[in-house]
Amino acid sequence: MKALVFHGPGSRSWQQVPDPRIVDPTDAIVRVDAVTICGTDLHILKGDVPAVEPGRILGHEAVGTVVTTGSAVTTVKEGDRVLVSCITACGRCRYCRESAYGQCRGGGGWILGHRIDGTQAEYVRVPFADTSTHLIPAGVDSEAALMLADILPTSYEVGVINGRVRPGDTVVVVGAGPIGLAAIMTAQLYTPSHLIAVDLAPSRLEAAKQFGADLVVAAGDDPLESVAEVTGGLGADLAIEAVGVPETFELCTRLIRPGGRLANVGVHGAPATLHLEDLWIRNVTITTGLVDTFSTPTLLGMVAAGRLDPARFITHRYTLGEMEAAYKTFAHPQQTAALKVVLSRP
Amino acid sequence: MKALVFHGPGSRSWQQVPDPRIVDPTDAIVRVDAVTICGTDLHILKGDVPAVEPGRILGHEAVGTVVTTGSAVTTVKEGDRVLVSCITACGRCRYCRESAYGQCRGGGGWILGHRIDGTQAEYVRVPFADTSTHLIPAGVDSEAALMLADILPTSYEVGVINGRVRPGDTVVVVGAGPIGLAAIMTAQLYTPSHLIAVDLAPSRLEAAKQFGADLVVAAGDDPLESVAEVTGGLGADLAIEAVGVPETFELCTRLIRPGGRLANVGVHGAPATLHLEDLWIRNVTITTGLVDTFSTPTLLGMVAAGRLDPARFITHRYTLGEMEAAYKTFAHPQQTAALKVVLSRP
Amino acid sequence: MKALVFHGPGSRSWQQVPDPRIVDPTDAIVRVDAVTICGTDLHILKGDVPAVEPGRILGHEAVGTVVTTGSAVTTVKEGDRVLVSCITACGRCRYCRESAYGQCRGGGGWILGHRIDGTQAEYVRVPFADTSTHLIPAGVDSEAALMLADILPTSYEVGVINGRVRPGDTVVVVGAGPIGLAAIMTAQLYTPSHLIAVDLAPSRLEAAKQFGADLVVAAGDDPLESVAEVTGGLGADLAIEAVGVPETFELCTRLIRPGGRLANVGVHGAPATLHLEDLWIRNVTITTGLVDTFSTPTLLGMVAAGRLDPARFITHRYTLGEMEAAYKTFAHPQQTAALKVVLSRP
Amino acid sequence: MKALVFHGPGSRSWQQVPDPRIVDPTDAIVRVDAVTICGTDLHILKGDVPAVEPGRILGHEAVGTVVTTGSAVTTVKEGDRVLVSCITACGRCRYCRESAYGQCRGGGGWILGHRIDGTQAEYVRVPFADTSTHLIPAGVDSEAALMLADILPTSYEVGVINGRVRPGDTVVVVGAGPIGLAAIMTAQLYTPSHLIAVDLAPSRLEAAKQFGADLVVAAGDDPLESVAEVTGGLGADLAIEAVGVPETFELCTRLIRPGGRLANVGVHGAPATLHLEDLWIRNVTITTGLVDTFSTPTLLGMVAAGRLDPARFITHRYTLGEMEAAYKTFAHPQQTAALKVVLSRP
């Protein structure tokens, strides 16, 4: 089959590789019908994720069709259309038993396109298929479902649920890239009164409005002032960090009211300063987290019921064979305005 | 001043009575600008609520203007436009300290138009004004705010919050009168996947659709079947009882899935049969409750932010002096299609 | 091997049967080292549980040693000492993913000694071994661990956790048999201020005191009065029903304060009357449930740490071959004062 | 009357001052029967709390007898024995309505001995007496109750409740001064499996053991290793920071497992470094907070029921007139081994 292979920092190719086969009785082989690219894939290609070794097939998001299953697999079978989640769950360890699949201690967690071969390929082996794939309900478009492989559950679980959004809240989302926009989309499931987006790029703020922000704070504006204005000077109930640099995290700590929450979704590479001399007395709650994908079945149901339209994230479409072109588009969002690209089996 | 006085079962009059005056330092006198009638007022008039003695001014919902305050009142002052809530809170007892104002042990709870004179009058004395009135934000219409005196917080707190609605849930509301419709309206703040209304009257089911139900079950249809259809045979996550008779309560216990919830909002006059021989093993949670109005500030904020439109409940408008006509309209909803009537100072 | 076989109502025998063998790759065969008898086994023998067919080996609680495992089993291996839980979990269905293993839709739930052969035998086949057995920590006695197969997690999850016991609460336990005593033992993990036991038998009330009740209400005393005395007339925060008849359930609804909880643990065979005409306004929460055993790893850890001493339940000890004698002792607690009997491999 | 007056950094005196009198109708005048000194008082005397102006009477903890009440006070009366809490609550603002009294926006919060005259005096004026004092149940010793004015609710609410201690948890308390010891005492209300104390001073570790720690980590030992040992290498469920310097906060972030919590109780004067490059993926929750005293009635009830013995904190006793000697003892715990000192009316 063909697959996107990582050859070390800066180097990748869409090339011929051996087909995957069943290794463990809990495995399934899935034919990839649609796949997408994640910001993390770009980090891997830069060499930022040393655990990824040369020769690895990248990708951790896919919609596909089950081709074969191991002898222990009971909930999916040949021909089923499934979502392959970014998180693999052994379903047996302490963390999986508490639905914290992202922290799986039994061989799962984020492994696809990381520690084992991934989904940017014609076929993929999915370990622990019973607990790591999701049947796609009839009537749910494959492309829409694909958005539930990573980006939507990430922002929903780590931003919105960890941040405990409640009806009537004022929520600020700092960073309006795909992850921030997904936080804006899913925060609305709890009907906040105000949903404020902060970013430097005018195009992203325009997207934030279209995804449901009722107020945007542009470069040059003071986010503290904007938030103070709609909250009577008090501060936001929740700030969602969706950038991943110290400055935006520290901004979030200043944007929230006494008793407020800060939900970090951004991937950080450096420490931040935590101003405990101010914060110790302010009753704040700060959370971090990797996605667990426990919400994926719920989100699939909401797409089926017409309550969520994740296909709005898709700005570009390719065939699987156009992998190189898709990467180029996705790697330059300033030029291409790409949010998510989808590559489909022709 | 003029007021609606209860003269014993079946008898009432809009008549001249003495003006109210400050009794305790925590009191406020409020000029009534808009008032509404509750189903409970009809029950009182029938003689169903023996605690209400002849001579009592009825009414427990109002929007008005503060005229005078006692010496201990600090948060509202002359000229303030306030919502007078159906629940009076001493703010000091064990229950009030836990925001369970409806269960106040310090002289509050539901007392207006019940144990002390109420709001269907030109003026009303409001005890514990600091904790029993709510400033109405600029930009919020008085009529819209009036709907937050009882009906909306009741359905929201006792139905939706007690019932723990979550995004993606299937919620059934049994009974589509004003309280059921308020449950339908406020359940949507949590974006359920399915919101199903059950009632016998076609006009009410039509209203349910307009308020946001995506499925209605009419007389002659089997609600169990309808719910099974959208839940893969499993049952609803939550059933909200909004009628108040044993049959509908028992129906609710059958409509929910294993692990489901039943939130009772209906006012009951007779016991129901609880089929523990079926339910003991099904992990169900059943809740009951009187409104506490802890959610009122949040709901006011949501109206101000344009996230909630409670004025949709108002079907008829009168002046205060037309109290008799308003009662007639409200008492015969089959003929008048009345949901809520508003009487305003001319 | 030898096993206790059900031959229809009133008839059982400890007899020779074929050894169990691996059927599915997720199975384990466990040599039974210690087993106990549950009140449910007595019900089956009376013919109260029609799903149990003649020929079935009874028993759903055991401690044993893994003998063989199927090809998909990864977390236990030959020679491991494990707890076989009363609940089997597929680990894959919607309910298992939410830790509601008792409601498993994938072939688990309560199946041992019910729908498949059970643990009152020399060997037992345990389906879904990875998610249905628990490794026993070094230093934890097998007999102590055996008490965690059913009785302790049942009372802890369905009584104490569902009932949300908090430090300082007043908790009433109605029924001081083994399940009630387990509720008394595990409620203390949350340090209630008052823990009151209600029963008719003086010997059980004596046991209740020894297990930690600070107040007992005997036949002839008025439990409402006793609870009122320690709660300033308010009522209990929580009543735990541990009998399973309508009268005790209805008593529980009267014992709790406004805002209180009722956690039903009893197995009911008949409906109860729910006095909604009183309860609708009292903010009560009623829960029911079958054990899920999600708490078993935690409880095992607490036994290992010396925080819980479940061996206190064991009043009688036998060898496996003395199954008939053990049943006789357990079936007549009035005469034998039996709480739990343990049968061990000699 | 006599009172302890602050005269600027480094200067204080026990001197004659005018008696307090009722200012607002919600005030009470309380005769001080017993008072204690807080570490914060020492900070004020050093000049670390600039809001405290010269001439201020210090102290924010007392047990006393009500002498006079304003016209609006309804829940306490002349002759009542009350606990005067470190937090004054208006009972009316948004924060007080959510039991977040420490963040009161209506004139309360920490004001006694800070923004208004305090309790280290023969009499004290207590604003908002209905919501800022607590009746002491008969049978509760005044000295024991005094420990509930600040230290116990602080550690219980900000450490144990914010940190969500659950039965079976491993809890590490970093810092074994009075606040850390109170965390150790109150964490046991939830029966953790392991309760580990970390400090440099051997005498404090000895105290930690006596207060219930089952493991102590001394200077020179590696706390990471000790915690790893009892948690199978995973880390603690909860770390409670009870020192207030960057190093101990950062240590706490390393002591917790993926999915763990860090509850900060320490008062910080400088920022800490938050290693988001490690923590972003670990699902941690960090909380901060000032005490709200919402738990005080519960804790009083537990003392009355014999479930909590806070008098254990009292190491030294004086009469009110020995204020200077008491300060000296409390200011030098290394020499005096003082935990809490009590000064009583002779």
PDB file of C-alpha atoms in Angstrom, chain A residues 38-245:
ATOM      1  CA  CYS A  38      -3.000  17.630  12.574  1.00  0.00           C
ATOM      2  CA  GLY A  39      -0.764  20.454  13.766  1.00  0.00           C
ATOM      3  CA  THR A  40       1.102  17.786  15.700  1.00  0.00           C
ATOM      4  CA  ASP A  41       2.113  16.127  12.429  1.00  0.00           C
ATOM      5  CA  LEU A  42       3.858  19.356  11.468  1.00  0.00           C
ATOM      6  CA  HIS A  43       5.679  19.359  14.811  1.00  0.00           C
ATOM      7  CA  ILE A  44       6.818  15.792  14.218  1.00  0.00           C
ATOM      8  CA  LEU A  45       8.130  16.729  10.793  1.00  0.00           C
ATOM      9  CA  LYS A  46      10.136  19.567  12.343  1.00  0.00           C
ATOM     10  CA  GLY A  47      11.726  17.055  14.722  1.00  0.00           C
ATOM     11  CA  ASP A  48       9.959  18.346  17.849  1.00  0.00           C
ATOM     12  CA  VAL A  49       8.678  14.919  18.913  1.00  0.00           C
ATOM     13  CA  PRO A  50      11.757  12.723  19.334  1.00  0.00           C
ATOM     14  CA  ALA A  51       9.714   9.604  20.161  1.00  0.00           C
ATOM     15  CA  VAL A  52       8.747   9.402  16.481  1.00  0.00           C
ATOM     16  CA  GLU A  53      11.419   7.399  14.709  1.00  0.00           C
ATOM     17  CA  PRO A  54      12.312   7.498  11.029  1.00  0.00           C
ATOM     18  CA  GLY A  55      10.266   4.999   9.059  1.00  0.00           C
ATOM     19  CA  ARG A  56       7.110   5.737  10.977  1.00  0.00           C
ATOM     20  CA  ILE A  57       3.827   6.230   9.094  1.00  0.00           C
ATOM     21  CA  LEU A  58       2.253   9.441  10.412  1.00  0.00           C
ATOM     22  CA  GLY A  59      -1.367  10.346  11.178  1.00  0.00           C
ATOM     23  CA  HIS A  60      -3.739   9.703  14.078  1.00  0.00           C
ATOM     24  CA  GLU A  61      -7.161  10.576  12.671  1.00  0.00           C
ATOM     25  CA  ALA A  62      -9.189   8.561  10.179  1.00  0.00           C
ATOM     26  CA  VAL A  63     -12.552   7.345   9.023  1.00  0.00           C
ATOM     27  CA  GLY A  64     -12.465   3.953   7.413  1.00  0.00           C
ATOM     28  CA  THR A  65     -13.946   0.549   6.753  1.00  0.00           C
ATOM     29  CA  VAL A  66     -13.070  -2.501   8.816  1.00  0.00           C
ATOM     30  CA  VAL A  67     -11.319  -5.113   6.682  1.00  0.00           C
ATOM     31  CA  THR A  68     -10.271  -7.767   9.205  1.00  0.00           C
ATOM     32  CA  THR A  69     -10.567  -8.211  12.941  1.00  0.00           C
ATOM     33  CA  GLY A  70      -8.645 -10.251  15.493  1.00  0.00           C
ATOM     34  CA  SER A  71     -10.298 -13.165  17.253  1.00  0.00           C
ATOM     35  CA  ALA A  72     -11.150 -11.164  20.391  1.00  0.00           C
ATOM     36  CA  VAL A  73     -12.865  -8.251  18.675  1.00  0.00           C
ATOM     37  CA  THR A  74     -16.626  -8.275  19.242  1.00  0.00           C
ATOM     38  CA  THR A  75     -18.068  -4.840  18.633  1.00  0.00           C
ATOM     39  CA  VAL A  76     -16.904  -4.084  15.077  1.00  0.00           C
ATOM     40  CA  LYS A  77     -16.764  -6.409  12.075  1.00  0.00           C
ATOM     41  CA  GLU A  78     -15.738  -6.487   8.449  1.00  0.00           C
ATOM     42  CA  GLY A  79     -17.528  -3.825   6.472  1.00  0.00           C
ATOM     43  CA  ASP A  80     -18.304  -1.517   9.387  1.00  0.00           C
ATOM     44  CA  ARG A  81     -17.673   2.158   8.873  1.00  0.00           C
ATOM     45  CA  VAL A  82     -15.686   3.399  11.868  1.00  0.00           C
ATOM     46  CA  LEU A  83     -13.982   6.434  13.285  1.00  0.00           C
ATOM     47  CA  VAL A  84     -10.358   5.756  14.260  1.00  0.00           C
ATOM     48  CA  SER A  85      -9.658   7.969  17.230  1.00  0.00           C
ATOM     49  CA  CYS A  86      -6.391   9.743  17.993  1.00  0.00           C
ATOM     50  CA  ILE A  87      -6.402   7.930  21.331  1.00  0.00           C
ATOM     51  CA  THR A  88      -6.039   4.170  21.599  1.00  0.00           C
ATOM     52  CA  ALA A  89      -7.469   2.643  24.768  1.00  0.00           C
ATOM     53  CA  CYS A  90      -6.540  -0.725  26.241  1.00  0.00           C
ATOM     54  CA  GLY A  91      -9.806  -0.536  28.197  1.00  0.00           C
ATOM     55  CA  ARG A  92      -8.277  -2.462  31.093  1.00  0.00           C
ATOM     56  CA  CYS A  93      -5.876  -0.257  33.027  1.00  0.00           C
ATOM     57  CA  ARG A  94      -6.714   2.021  35.933  1.00  0.00           C
ATOM     58  CA  TYR A  95      -6.896   5.095  33.695  1.00  0.00           C
ATOM     59  CA  CYS A  96      -9.060   3.461  31.024  1.00  0.00           C
ATOM     60  CA  ARG A  97     -11.447   2.232  33.730  1.00  0.00           C
ATOM     61  CA  GLU A  98     -11.913   5.882  34.692  1.00  0.00           C
ATOM     62  CA  SER A  99     -12.392   6.962  31.042  1.00  0.00           C
ATOM     63  CA  ALA A 100      -8.999   8.704  31.086  1.00  0.00           C
ATOM     64  CA  TYR A 101      -7.967   6.909  27.908  1.00  0.00           C
ATOM     65  CA  GLY A 102      -5.383   9.540  26.998  1.00  0.00           C
ATOM     66  CA  GLN A 103      -3.388   8.412  30.044  1.00  0.00           C
ATOM     67  CA  CYS A 104      -3.732   4.679  29.233  1.00  0.00           C
ATOM     68  CA  ARG A 105      -1.107   2.564  31.001  1.00  0.00           C
ATOM     69  CA  GLY A 106      -1.839  -0.632  29.055  1.00  0.00           C
ATOM     70  CA  GLY A 107      -0.254   0.117  25.691  1.00  0.00           C
ATOM     71  CA  GLY A 108      -2.637   2.800  24.457  1.00  0.00           C
ATOM     72  CA  GLY A 109      -2.794   6.583  24.683  1.00  0.00           C
ATOM     73  CA  TRP A 110      -1.588   8.579  21.711  1.00  0.00           C
ATOM     74  CA  ILE A 111       0.298   5.874  19.821  1.00  0.00           C
ATOM     75  CA  LEU A 112      -0.954   6.027  16.204  1.00  0.00           C
ATOM     76  CA  GLY A 113       1.514   7.924  14.033  1.00  0.00           C
ATOM     77  CA  HIS A 114       3.675   8.293  17.108  1.00  0.00           C
ATOM     78  CA  ARG A 115       4.866   5.006  18.575  1.00  0.00           C
ATOM     79  CA  ILE A 116       3.227   2.751  15.955  1.00  0.00           C
ATOM     80  CA  ASP A 117       2.281   3.310  12.331  1.00  0.00           C
ATOM     81  CA  GLY A 118      -0.579   5.718  11.776  1.00  0.00           C
ATOM     82  CA  THR A 119      -3.512   6.599   9.561  1.00  0.00           C
ATOM     83  CA  GLN A 120      -2.007   8.580   6.699  1.00  0.00           C
ATOM     84  CA  ALA A 121      -1.984   5.427   4.644  1.00  0.00           C
ATOM     85  CA  GLU A 122      -4.312   3.225   2.642  1.00  0.00           C
ATOM     86  CA  TYR A 123      -4.701   0.813   5.558  1.00  0.00           C
ATOM     87  CA  VAL A 124      -4.003   0.996   9.259  1.00  0.00           C
ATOM     88  CA  ARG A 125      -3.748  -1.534  12.080  1.00  0.00           C
ATOM     89  CA  VAL A 126      -5.779  -0.334  15.071  1.00  0.00           C
ATOM     90  CA  PRO A 127      -4.899  -2.039  18.389  1.00  0.00           C
ATOM     91  CA  PHE A 128      -7.635  -2.602  20.963  1.00  0.00           C
ATOM     92  CA  ALA A 129     -10.197  -2.020  18.235  1.00  0.00           C
ATOM     93  CA  ASP A 130     -13.186  -2.552  20.517  1.00  0.00           C
ATOM     94  CA  THR A 131     -12.269   0.422  22.674  1.00  0.00           C
ATOM     95  CA  SER A 132     -10.399   2.512  20.107  1.00  0.00           C
ATOM     96  CA  THR A 133     -12.841   2.765  17.216  1.00  0.00           C
ATOM     97  CA  HIS A 134     -16.366   4.128  17.074  1.00  0.00           C
ATOM     98  CA  LEU A 135     -19.125   2.927  14.775  1.00  0.00           C
ATOM     99  CA  ILE A 136     -20.360   5.854  12.708  1.00  0.00           C
ATOM    100  CA  PRO A 137     -24.154   6.194  12.856  1.00  0.00           C
ATOM    101  CA  ALA A 138     -26.045   6.021   9.587  1.00  0.00           C
ATOM    102  CA  GLY A 139     -26.671   9.475   8.261  1.00  0.00           C
ATOM    103  CA  VAL A 140     -23.425  10.911   9.571  1.00  0.00           C
ATOM    104  CA  ASP A 141     -21.166  12.043   6.811  1.00  0.00           C
ATOM    105  CA  SER A 142     -17.662  10.529   6.906  1.00  0.00           C
ATOM    106  CA  GLU A 143     -16.010  13.921   6.606  1.00  0.00           C
ATOM    107  CA  ALA A 144     -18.019  15.291   9.507  1.00  0.00           C
ATOM    108  CA  ALA A 145     -17.146  12.242  11.594  1.00  0.00           C
ATOM    109  CA  LEU A 146     -13.456  12.689  10.775  1.00  0.00           C
ATOM    110  CA  MET A 147     -13.470  16.008  12.645  1.00  0.00           C
ATOM    111  CA  LEU A 148     -14.337  13.988  15.757  1.00  0.00           C
ATOM    112  CA  ALA A 149     -11.101  11.990  15.636  1.00  0.00           C
ATOM    113  CA  ASP A 150      -9.155  14.649  17.513  1.00  0.00           C
ATOM    114  CA  ILE A 151      -9.930  18.328  17.238  1.00  0.00           C
ATOM    115  CA  LEU A 152     -13.511  18.414  18.518  1.00  0.00           C
ATOM    116  CA  PRO A 153     -13.144  16.083  21.505  1.00  0.00           C
ATOM    117  CA  THR A 154      -9.873  17.831  22.393  1.00  0.00           C
ATOM    118  CA  SER A 155     -11.426  21.270  22.652  1.00  0.00           C
ATOM    119  CA  TYR A 156     -14.646  19.944  24.142  1.00  0.00           C
ATOM    120  CA  GLU A 157     -13.077  17.790  26.855  1.00  0.00           C
ATOM    121  CA  VAL A 158      -9.948  19.732  27.730  1.00  0.00           C
ATOM    122  CA  GLY A 159     -11.406  23.201  27.194  1.00  0.00           C
ATOM    123  CA  VAL A 160     -15.153  23.138  27.697  1.00  0.00           C
ATOM    124  CA  ILE A 161     -15.745  20.218  30.078  1.00  0.00           C
ATOM    125  CA  ASN A 162     -12.595  20.729  32.161  1.00  0.00           C
ATOM    126  CA  GLY A 163     -13.502  24.416  32.207  1.00  0.00           C
ATOM    127  CA  ARG A 164     -17.028  23.553  33.405  1.00  0.00           C
ATOM    128  CA  VAL A 165     -18.863  25.982  31.098  1.00  0.00           C
ATOM    129  CA  ARG A 166     -22.344  26.721  32.406  1.00  0.00           C
ATOM    130  CA  PRO A 167     -25.259  28.574  30.859  1.00  0.00           C
ATOM    131  CA  GLY A 168     -24.784  32.291  31.326  1.00  0.00           C
ATOM    132  CA  ASP A 169     -20.996  32.187  31.693  1.00  0.00           C
ATOM    133  CA  THR A 170     -18.576  34.585  30.103  1.00  0.00           C
ATOM    134  CA  VAL A 171     -15.977  32.500  28.284  1.00  0.00           C
ATOM    135  CA  VAL A 172     -12.813  33.877  26.679  1.00  0.00           C
ATOM    136  CA  VAL A 173     -10.942  31.782  24.145  1.00  0.00           C
ATOM    137  CA  VAL A 174      -7.364  32.922  23.625  1.00  0.00           C
ATOM    138  CA  GLY A 175      -6.193  31.737  20.224  1.00  0.00           C
ATOM    139  CA  ALA A 176      -8.581  31.289  17.298  1.00  0.00           C
ATOM    140  CA  GLY A 177      -6.819  28.606  15.275  1.00  0.00           C
ATOM    141  CA  PRO A 178      -8.616  25.290  14.647  1.00  0.00           C
ATOM    142  CA  ILE A 179      -8.422  24.250  18.323  1.00  0.00           C
ATOM    143  CA  GLY A 180      -9.687  27.616  19.531  1.00  0.00           C
ATOM    144  CA  LEU A 181     -12.492  27.564  16.973  1.00  0.00           C
ATOM    145  CA  ALA A 182     -13.470  24.074  18.122  1.00  0.00           C
ATOM    146  CA  ALA A 183     -13.615  25.421  21.686  1.00  0.00           C
ATOM    147  CA  ILE A 184     -15.838  28.241  20.459  1.00  0.00           C
ATOM    148  CA  MET A 185     -18.097  25.755  18.655  1.00  0.00           C
ATOM    149  CA  THR A 186     -18.435  23.334  21.542  1.00  0.00           C
ATOM    150  CA  ALA A 187     -18.653  25.923  24.336  1.00  0.00           C
ATOM    151  CA  GLN A 188     -21.972  26.907  22.764  1.00  0.00           C
ATOM    152  CA  LEU A 189     -23.399  23.516  23.717  1.00  0.00           C
ATOM    153  CA  TYR A 190     -23.704  25.049  27.211  1.00  0.00           C
ATOM    154  CA  THR A 191     -25.013  28.463  26.053  1.00  0.00           C
ATOM    155  CA  PRO A 192     -22.610  30.922  27.601  1.00  0.00           C
ATOM    156  CA  SER A 193     -23.863  34.522  27.697  1.00  0.00           C
ATOM    157  CA  HIS A 194     -20.644  35.835  26.214  1.00  0.00           C
ATOM    158  CA  LEU A 195     -18.068  34.064  24.097  1.00  0.00           C
ATOM    159  CA  ILE A 196     -15.036  36.232  23.434  1.00  0.00           C
ATOM    160  CA  ALA A 197     -12.198  35.395  21.059  1.00  0.00           C
ATOM    161  CA  VAL A 198      -8.701  36.861  21.338  1.00  0.00           C
ATOM    162  CA  ASP A 199      -6.200  36.549  18.485  1.00  0.00           C
ATOM    163  CA  LEU A 200      -3.747  38.670  16.505  1.00  0.00           C
ATOM    164  CA  ALA A 201      -4.844  37.641  12.992  1.00  0.00           C
ATOM    165  CA  PRO A 202      -7.901  39.461  11.616  1.00  0.00           C
ATOM    166  CA  SER A 203      -8.802  36.442   9.465  1.00  0.00           C
ATOM    167  CA  ARG A 204      -8.945  34.204  12.524  1.00  0.00           C
ATOM    168  CA  LEU A 205     -11.135  36.685  14.380  1.00  0.00           C
ATOM    169  CA  GLU A 206     -13.454  36.732  11.396  1.00  0.00           C
ATOM    170  CA  ALA A 207     -13.591  32.926  11.596  1.00  0.00           C
ATOM    171  CA  ALA A 208     -14.225  33.163  15.352  1.00  0.00           C
ATOM    172  CA  LYS A 209     -17.285  35.307  14.688  1.00  0.00           C
ATOM    173  CA  GLN A 210     -18.565  32.848  12.138  1.00  0.00           C
ATOM    174  CA  PHE A 211     -18.093  29.998  14.590  1.00  0.00           C
ATOM    175  CA  GLY A 212     -20.101  31.838  17.244  1.00  0.00           C
ATOM    176  CA  ALA A 213     -17.976  34.348  19.171  1.00  0.00           C
ATOM    177  CA  ASP A 214     -20.079  37.391  20.006  1.00  0.00           C
ATOM    178  CA  LEU A 215     -17.082  39.598  20.704  1.00  0.00           C
ATOM    179  CA  VAL A 216     -13.554  39.545  19.297  1.00  0.00           C
ATOM    180  CA  VAL A 217     -10.478  41.277  20.641  1.00  0.00           C
ATOM    181  CA  ALA A 218      -7.948  42.192  17.967  1.00  0.00           C
ATOM    182  CA  ALA A 219      -4.252  42.971  18.182  1.00  0.00           C
ATOM    183  CA  GLY A 220      -3.908  46.408  19.718  1.00  0.00           C
ATOM    184  CA  ASP A 221      -7.078  46.075  21.785  1.00  0.00           C
ATOM    185  CA  ASP A 222      -6.776  45.308  25.480  1.00  0.00           C
ATOM    186  CA  PRO A 223      -8.443  41.956  26.253  1.00  0.00           C
ATOM    187  CA  LEU A 224      -8.613  42.783  29.971  1.00  0.00           C
ATOM    188  CA  GLU A 225     -10.652  45.862  29.177  1.00  0.00           C
ATOM    189  CA  SER A 226     -12.964  44.050  26.787  1.00  0.00           C
ATOM    190  CA  VAL A 227     -13.665  41.314  29.293  1.00  0.00           C
ATOM    191  CA  ALA A 228     -14.135  43.856  32.090  1.00  0.00           C
ATOM    192  CA  GLU A 229     -16.696  45.657  29.990  1.00  0.00           C
ATOM    193  CA  VAL A 230     -19.056  42.698  29.576  1.00  0.00           C
ATOM    194  CA  THR A 231     -18.554  41.423  33.124  1.00  0.00           C
ATOM    195  CA  GLY A 232     -19.016  44.598  35.114  1.00  0.00           C
ATOM    196  CA  GLY A 233     -15.300  44.721  35.820  1.00  0.00           C
ATOM    197  CA  LEU A 234     -15.250  41.274  37.365  1.00  0.00           C
ATOM    198  CA  GLY A 235     -13.474  39.090  34.809  1.00  0.00           C
ATOM    199  CA  ALA A 236     -14.397  35.994  32.838  1.00  0.00           C
ATOM    200  CA  ASP A 237     -15.814  32.836  34.360  1.00  0.00           C
ATOM    201  CA  LEU A 238     -13.507  30.791  32.167  1.00  0.00           C
ATOM    202  CA  ALA A 239     -10.492  31.414  29.975  1.00  0.00           C
ATOM    203  CA  ILE A 240      -9.498  28.713  27.494  1.00  0.00           C
ATOM    204  CA  GLU A 241      -5.845  28.785  26.466  1.00  0.00           C
ATOM    205  CA  ALA A 242      -5.547  27.575  22.867  1.00  0.00           C
ATOM    206  CA  VAL A 243      -2.144  28.809  21.788  1.00  0.00           C
ATOM    207  CA  GLY A 244       0.566  27.151  23.881  1.00  0.00           C
ATOM    208  CA  VAL A 245       3.002  29.945  24.782  1.00  0.00           C
TER     209      VAL A 245
END
